[in-house]
mmCIF file of C-alpha atoms in Angstrom:
data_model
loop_
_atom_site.group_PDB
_atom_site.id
_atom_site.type_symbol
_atom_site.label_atom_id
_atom_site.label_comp_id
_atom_site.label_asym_id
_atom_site.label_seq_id
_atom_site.Cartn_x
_atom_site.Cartn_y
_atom_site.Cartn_z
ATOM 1 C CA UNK A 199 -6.377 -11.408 9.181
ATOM 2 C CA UNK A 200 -4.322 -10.244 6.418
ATOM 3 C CA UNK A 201 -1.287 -8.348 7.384
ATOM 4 C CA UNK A 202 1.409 -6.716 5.007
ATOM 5 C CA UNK A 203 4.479 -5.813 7.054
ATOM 6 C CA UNK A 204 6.824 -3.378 4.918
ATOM 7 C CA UNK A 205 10.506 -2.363 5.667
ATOM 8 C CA UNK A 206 13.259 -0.464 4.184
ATOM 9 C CA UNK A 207 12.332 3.024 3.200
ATOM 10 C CA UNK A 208 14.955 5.636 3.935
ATOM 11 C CA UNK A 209 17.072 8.698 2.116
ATOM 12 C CA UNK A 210 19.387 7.618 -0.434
ATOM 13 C CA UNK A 211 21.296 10.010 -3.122
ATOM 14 C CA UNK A 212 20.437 10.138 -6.502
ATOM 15 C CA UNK A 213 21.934 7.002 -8.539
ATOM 16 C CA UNK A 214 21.805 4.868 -5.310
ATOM 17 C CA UNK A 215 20.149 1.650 -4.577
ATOM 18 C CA UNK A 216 17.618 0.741 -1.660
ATOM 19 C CA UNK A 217 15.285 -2.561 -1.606
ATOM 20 C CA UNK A 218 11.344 -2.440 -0.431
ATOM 21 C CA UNK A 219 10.583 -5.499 2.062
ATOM 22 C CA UNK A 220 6.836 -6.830 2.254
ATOM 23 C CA UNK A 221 6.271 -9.573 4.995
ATOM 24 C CA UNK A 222 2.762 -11.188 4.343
ATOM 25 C CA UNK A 223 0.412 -13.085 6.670
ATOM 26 C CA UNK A 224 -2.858 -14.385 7.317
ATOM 27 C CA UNK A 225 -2.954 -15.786 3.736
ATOM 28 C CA UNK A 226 -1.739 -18.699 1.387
ATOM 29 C CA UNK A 227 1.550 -15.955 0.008
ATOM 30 C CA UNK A 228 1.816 -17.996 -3.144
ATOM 31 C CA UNK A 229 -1.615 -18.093 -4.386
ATOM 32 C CA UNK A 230 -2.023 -14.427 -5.230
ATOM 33 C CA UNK A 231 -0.267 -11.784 -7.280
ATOM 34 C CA UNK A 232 1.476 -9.138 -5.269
ATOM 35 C CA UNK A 233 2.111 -5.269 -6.548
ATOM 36 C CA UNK A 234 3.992 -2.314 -5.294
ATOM 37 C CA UNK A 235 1.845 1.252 -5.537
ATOM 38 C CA UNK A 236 3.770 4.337 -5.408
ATOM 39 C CA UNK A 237 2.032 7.822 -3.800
ATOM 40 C CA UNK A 238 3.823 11.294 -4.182
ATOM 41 C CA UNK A 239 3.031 12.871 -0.827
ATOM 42 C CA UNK A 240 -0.291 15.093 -1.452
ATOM 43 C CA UNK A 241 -0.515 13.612 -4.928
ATOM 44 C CA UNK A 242 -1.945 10.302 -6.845
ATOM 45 C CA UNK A 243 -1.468 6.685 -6.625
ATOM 46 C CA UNK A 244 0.621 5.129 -9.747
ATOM 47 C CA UNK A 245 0.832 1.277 -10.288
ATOM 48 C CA UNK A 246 5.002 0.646 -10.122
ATOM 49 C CA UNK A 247 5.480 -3.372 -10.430
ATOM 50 C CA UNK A 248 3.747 -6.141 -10.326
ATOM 51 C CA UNK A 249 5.062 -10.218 -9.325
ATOM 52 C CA UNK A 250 2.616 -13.237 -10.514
ATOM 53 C CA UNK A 251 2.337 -15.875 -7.373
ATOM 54 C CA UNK A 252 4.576 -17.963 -8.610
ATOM 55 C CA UNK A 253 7.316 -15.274 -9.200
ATOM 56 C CA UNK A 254 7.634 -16.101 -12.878
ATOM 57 C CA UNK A 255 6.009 -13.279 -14.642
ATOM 58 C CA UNK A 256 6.880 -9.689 -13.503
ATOM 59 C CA UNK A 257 5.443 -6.359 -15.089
ATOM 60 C CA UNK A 258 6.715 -2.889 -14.650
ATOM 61 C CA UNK A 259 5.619 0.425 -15.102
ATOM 62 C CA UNK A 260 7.446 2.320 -17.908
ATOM 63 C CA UNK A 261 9.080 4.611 -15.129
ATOM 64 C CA UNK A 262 10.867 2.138 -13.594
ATOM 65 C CA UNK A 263 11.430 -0.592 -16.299
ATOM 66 C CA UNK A 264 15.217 -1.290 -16.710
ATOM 67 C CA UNK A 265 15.878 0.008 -12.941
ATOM 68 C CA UNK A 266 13.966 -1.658 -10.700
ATOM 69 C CA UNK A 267 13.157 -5.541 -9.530
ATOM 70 C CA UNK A 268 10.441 -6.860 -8.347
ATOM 71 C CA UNK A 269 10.673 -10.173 -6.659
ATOM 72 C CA UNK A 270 8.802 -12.785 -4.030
ATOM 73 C CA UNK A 271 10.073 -15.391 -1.648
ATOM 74 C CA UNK A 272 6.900 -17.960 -1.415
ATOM 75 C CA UNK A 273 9.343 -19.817 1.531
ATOM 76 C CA UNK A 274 9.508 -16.695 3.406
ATOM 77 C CA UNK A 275 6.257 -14.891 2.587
ATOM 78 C CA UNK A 276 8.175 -11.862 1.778
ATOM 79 C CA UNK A 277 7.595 -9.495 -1.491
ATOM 80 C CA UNK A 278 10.675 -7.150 -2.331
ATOM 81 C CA UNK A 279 11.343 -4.400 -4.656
ATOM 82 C CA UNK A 280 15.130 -3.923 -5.200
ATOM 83 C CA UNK A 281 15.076 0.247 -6.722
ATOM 84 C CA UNK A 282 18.519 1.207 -8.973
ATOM 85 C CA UNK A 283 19.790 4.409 -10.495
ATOM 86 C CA UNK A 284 17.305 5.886 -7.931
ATOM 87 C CA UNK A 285 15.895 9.112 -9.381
ATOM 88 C CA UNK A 286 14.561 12.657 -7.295
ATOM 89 C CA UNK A 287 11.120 11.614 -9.179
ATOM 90 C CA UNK A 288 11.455 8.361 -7.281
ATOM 91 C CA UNK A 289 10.502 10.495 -4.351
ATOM 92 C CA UNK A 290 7.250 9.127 -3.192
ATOM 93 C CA UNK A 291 5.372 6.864 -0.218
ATOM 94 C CA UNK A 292 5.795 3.290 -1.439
ATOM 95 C CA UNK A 293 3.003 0.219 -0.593
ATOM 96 C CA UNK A 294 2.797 -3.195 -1.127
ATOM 97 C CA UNK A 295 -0.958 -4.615 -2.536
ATOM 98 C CA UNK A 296 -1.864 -8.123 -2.690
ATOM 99 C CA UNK A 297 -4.140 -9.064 -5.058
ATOM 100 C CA UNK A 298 -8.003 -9.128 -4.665
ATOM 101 C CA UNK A 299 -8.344 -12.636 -6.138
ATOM 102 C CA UNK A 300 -5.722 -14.345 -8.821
ATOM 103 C CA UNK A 301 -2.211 -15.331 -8.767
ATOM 104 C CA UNK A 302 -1.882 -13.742 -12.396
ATOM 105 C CA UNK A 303 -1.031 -10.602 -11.995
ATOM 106 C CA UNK A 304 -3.596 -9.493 -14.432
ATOM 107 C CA UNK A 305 -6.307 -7.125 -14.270
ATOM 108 C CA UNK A 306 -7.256 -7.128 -10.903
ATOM 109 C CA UNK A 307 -7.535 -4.773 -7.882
ATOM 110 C CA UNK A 308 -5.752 -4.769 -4.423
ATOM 111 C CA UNK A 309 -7.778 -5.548 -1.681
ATOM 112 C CA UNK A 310 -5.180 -5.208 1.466
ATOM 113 C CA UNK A 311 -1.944 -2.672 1.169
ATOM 114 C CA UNK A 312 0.720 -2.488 3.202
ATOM 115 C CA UNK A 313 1.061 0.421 6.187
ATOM 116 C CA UNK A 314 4.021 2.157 3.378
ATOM 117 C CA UNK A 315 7.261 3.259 3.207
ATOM 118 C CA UNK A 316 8.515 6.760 2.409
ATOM 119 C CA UNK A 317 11.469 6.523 -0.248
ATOM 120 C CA UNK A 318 13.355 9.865 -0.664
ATOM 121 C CA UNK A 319 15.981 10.713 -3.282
ATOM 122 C CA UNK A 320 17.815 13.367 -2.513
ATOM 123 C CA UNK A 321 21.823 14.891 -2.541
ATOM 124 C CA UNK B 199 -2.765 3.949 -20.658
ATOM 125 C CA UNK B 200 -6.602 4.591 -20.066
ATOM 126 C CA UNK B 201 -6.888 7.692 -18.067
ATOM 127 C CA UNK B 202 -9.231 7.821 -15.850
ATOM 128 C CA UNK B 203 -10.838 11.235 -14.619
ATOM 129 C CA UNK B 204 -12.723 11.738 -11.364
ATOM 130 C CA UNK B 205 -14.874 14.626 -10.928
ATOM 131 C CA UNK B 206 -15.481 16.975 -8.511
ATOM 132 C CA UNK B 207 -11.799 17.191 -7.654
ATOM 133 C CA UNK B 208 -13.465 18.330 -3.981
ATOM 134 C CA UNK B 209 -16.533 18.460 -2.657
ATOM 135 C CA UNK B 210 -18.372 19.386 0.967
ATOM 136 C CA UNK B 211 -21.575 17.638 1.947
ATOM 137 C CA UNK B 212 -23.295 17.783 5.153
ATOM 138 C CA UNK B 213 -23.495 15.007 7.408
ATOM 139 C CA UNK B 214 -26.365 12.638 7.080
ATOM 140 C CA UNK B 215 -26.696 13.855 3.187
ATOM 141 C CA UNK B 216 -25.495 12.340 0.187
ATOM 142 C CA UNK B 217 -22.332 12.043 -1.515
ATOM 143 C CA UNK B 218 -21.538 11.515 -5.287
ATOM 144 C CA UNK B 219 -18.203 11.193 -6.779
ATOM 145 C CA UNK B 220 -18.145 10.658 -10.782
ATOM 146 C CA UNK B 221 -15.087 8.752 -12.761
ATOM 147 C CA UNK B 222 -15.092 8.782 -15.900
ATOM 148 C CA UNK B 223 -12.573 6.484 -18.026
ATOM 149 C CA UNK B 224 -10.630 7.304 -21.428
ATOM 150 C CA UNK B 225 -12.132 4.117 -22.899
ATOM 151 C CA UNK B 226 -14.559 1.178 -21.983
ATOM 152 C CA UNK B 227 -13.619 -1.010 -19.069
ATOM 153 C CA UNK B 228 -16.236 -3.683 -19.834
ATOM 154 C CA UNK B 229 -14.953 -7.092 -20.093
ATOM 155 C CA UNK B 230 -17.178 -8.525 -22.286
ATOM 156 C CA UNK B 231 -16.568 -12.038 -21.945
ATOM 157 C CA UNK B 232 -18.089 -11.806 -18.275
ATOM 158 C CA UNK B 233 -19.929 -8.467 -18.196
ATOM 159 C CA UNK B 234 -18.234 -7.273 -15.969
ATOM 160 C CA UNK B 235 -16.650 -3.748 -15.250
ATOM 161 C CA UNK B 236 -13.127 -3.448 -14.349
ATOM 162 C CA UNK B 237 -13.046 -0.365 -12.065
ATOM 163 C CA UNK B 238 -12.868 -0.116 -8.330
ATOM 164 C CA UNK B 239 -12.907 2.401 -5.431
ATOM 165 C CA UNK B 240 -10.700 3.195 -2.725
ATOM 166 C CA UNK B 241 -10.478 5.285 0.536
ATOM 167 C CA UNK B 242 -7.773 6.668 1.756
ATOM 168 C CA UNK B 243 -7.504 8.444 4.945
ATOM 169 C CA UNK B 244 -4.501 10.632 5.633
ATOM 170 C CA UNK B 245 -1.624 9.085 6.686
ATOM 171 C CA UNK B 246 -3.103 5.865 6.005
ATOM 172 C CA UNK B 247 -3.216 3.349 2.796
ATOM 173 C CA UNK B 248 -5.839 3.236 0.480
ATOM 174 C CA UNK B 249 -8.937 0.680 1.735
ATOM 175 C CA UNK B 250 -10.906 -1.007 -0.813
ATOM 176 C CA UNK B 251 -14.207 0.042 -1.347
ATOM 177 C CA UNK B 252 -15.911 -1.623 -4.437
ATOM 178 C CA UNK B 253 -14.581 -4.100 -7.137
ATOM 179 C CA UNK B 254 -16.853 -4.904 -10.325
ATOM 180 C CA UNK B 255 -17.855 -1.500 -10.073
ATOM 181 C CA UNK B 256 -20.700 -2.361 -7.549
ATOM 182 C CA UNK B 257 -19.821 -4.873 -5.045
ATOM 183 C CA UNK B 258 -18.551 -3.969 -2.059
ATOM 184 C CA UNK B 259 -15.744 -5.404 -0.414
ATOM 185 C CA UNK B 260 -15.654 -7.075 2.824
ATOM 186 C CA UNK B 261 -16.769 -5.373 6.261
ATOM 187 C CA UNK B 262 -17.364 -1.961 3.875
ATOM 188 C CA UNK B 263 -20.489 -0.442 4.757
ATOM 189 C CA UNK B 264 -23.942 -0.658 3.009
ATOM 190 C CA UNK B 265 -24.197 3.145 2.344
ATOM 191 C CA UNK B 266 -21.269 3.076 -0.213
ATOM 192 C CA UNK B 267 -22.752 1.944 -3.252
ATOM 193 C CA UNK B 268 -21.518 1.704 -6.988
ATOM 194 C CA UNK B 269 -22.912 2.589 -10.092
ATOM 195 C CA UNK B 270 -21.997 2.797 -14.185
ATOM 196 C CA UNK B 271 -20.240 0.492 -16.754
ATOM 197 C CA UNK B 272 -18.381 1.151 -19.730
ATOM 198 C CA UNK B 273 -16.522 4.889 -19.224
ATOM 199 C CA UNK B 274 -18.681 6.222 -16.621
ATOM 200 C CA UNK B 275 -18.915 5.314 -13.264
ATOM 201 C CA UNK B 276 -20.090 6.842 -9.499
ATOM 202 C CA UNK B 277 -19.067 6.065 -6.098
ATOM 203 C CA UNK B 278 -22.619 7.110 -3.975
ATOM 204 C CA UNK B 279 -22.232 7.969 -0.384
ATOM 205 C CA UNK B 280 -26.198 7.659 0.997
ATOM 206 C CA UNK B 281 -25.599 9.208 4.549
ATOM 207 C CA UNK B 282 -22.015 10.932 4.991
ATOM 208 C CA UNK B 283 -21.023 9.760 8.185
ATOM 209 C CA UNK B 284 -17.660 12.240 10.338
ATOM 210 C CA UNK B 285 -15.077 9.323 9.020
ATOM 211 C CA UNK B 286 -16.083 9.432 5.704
ATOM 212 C CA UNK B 287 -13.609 12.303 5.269
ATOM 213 C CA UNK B 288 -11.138 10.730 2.903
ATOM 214 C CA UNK B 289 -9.908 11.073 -0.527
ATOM 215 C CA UNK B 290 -11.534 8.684 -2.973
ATOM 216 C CA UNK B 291 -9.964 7.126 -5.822
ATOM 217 C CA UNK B 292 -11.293 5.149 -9.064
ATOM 218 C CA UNK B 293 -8.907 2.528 -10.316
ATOM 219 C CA UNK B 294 -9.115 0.776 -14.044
ATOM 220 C CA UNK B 295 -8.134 -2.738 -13.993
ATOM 221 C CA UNK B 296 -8.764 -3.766 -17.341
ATOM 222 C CA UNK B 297 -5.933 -3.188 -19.173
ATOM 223 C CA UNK B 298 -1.970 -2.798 -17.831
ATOM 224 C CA UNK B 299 -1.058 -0.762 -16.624
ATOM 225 C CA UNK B 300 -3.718 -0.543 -14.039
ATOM 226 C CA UNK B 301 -4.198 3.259 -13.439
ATOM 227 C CA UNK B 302 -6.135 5.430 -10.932
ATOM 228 C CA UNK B 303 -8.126 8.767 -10.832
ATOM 229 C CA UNK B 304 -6.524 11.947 -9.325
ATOM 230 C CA UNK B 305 -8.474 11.939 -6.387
ATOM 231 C CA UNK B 306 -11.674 13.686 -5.077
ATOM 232 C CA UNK B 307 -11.527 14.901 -1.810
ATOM 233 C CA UNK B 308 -14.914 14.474 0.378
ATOM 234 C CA UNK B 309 -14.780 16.890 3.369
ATOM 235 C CA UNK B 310 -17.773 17.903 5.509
ATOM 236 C CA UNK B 311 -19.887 21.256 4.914
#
């Protein structure tokens, strides 16, 4: 069974740092893509980053390009999202994805998510 | 960024009738090389994540049940509920993968009439 474990939510003030864990089992880590989804409570879902299996091409959202790191451990089955110069629009529920079929990273869908985190930005 | 636009935003249906949720994409989502669609459906129940639904814009992921079905290609598409079931209540969402970045509907919430 596929599991994604996250960790590492919390309140943090604005211009702070927090990372996003994502422990994976139940599947071979390395051979798929992984992505991080972000959810404003009571609003939409928007795509934030997304790692290749092999950690070597990473894609971000314009929102969070220049601020925020996506990265994988294959040895450790763990995804990560390290978040800078954290923002009050940052606000939001934050999940893990794996991808529904490709290491790539490219167009695909997410076919298990992770249980989320809630990220809050605040003074 | 395609934008992708769901309609009804909400919508109440009775138990045992049908449910139909439209999505309609900014621009075509057709891979041609494969013919396939690049648009998906999720479920998401509160305080939970989204669940897949669909991929390919019809087939149904794993362990989803037979009366969610998917129809469309190109810039229209519909998520068909055939017999709303009590936990069916969810908010549905369309998702584009064909281009990056990968973008979703707003949401249509299904309740029960």
């Amino acid at each position: 069974e596929v599991r994604l474990l996250q960790s590492g939510g919390g309140l943090v003030q604005p211009g702070g740092s927090l990372r996003l864990s994502c422990a994976a089992s139940g599947f071979m880590f390395s051979d798929y893509a992984m992505y991080w989804v972000r959810q404003v409570p009571g609003k939409g879902l928007e795509w934030v980053s997304a790692v290749s299996g092999d950690d070597v091409n990473r894609y971000y959202a314009d929102s969070v390009k220049g601020r925020f790191t996506i990265s994988r451990d294959n040895s450790k089955n763990t995804l990560f999202l390290h978040m800078d110069s954290l923002r009050a629009e940052d606000t939001a529920v934050y999940y893990c994805a794996k991808d529904g079929y490709t290491a790539t990273a490219s167009k695909s869908y997410f076919d298990s998510w992770g249980q989320g985190v809630g990220v809050t930005v605040s003074a | 960024d395609i934008v992708m636009t769901q309609s009804p935003d909400s919508l109440a249906v009775s138990l045992g009738e049908r449910a139909t949720i439209n999505c309609k994409s900014s621009q075509s989502v057709l891979y041609n090389y494969d013919n396939k669609n690049f648009l998906a459906w999720y479920q998401q129940k509160p305080g939970q994540p989204p669940k897949l639904l669909l991929y390919g814009s019809s087939t149904r992921a794993s362990g989803v049940p037979d009366r969610f079905s998917g129809s469309g290609s190109e810039t229209d598409f519909t998520l068909t509920i055939s017999t709303l079931h009590p936990e069916d209540v969810a908010i549905y969402y369309c998702q584009q993968y064909y281009t990056r970045p990968t973008t979703f509907g707003q949401g249509t919430r299904l309740a029960i009439k």
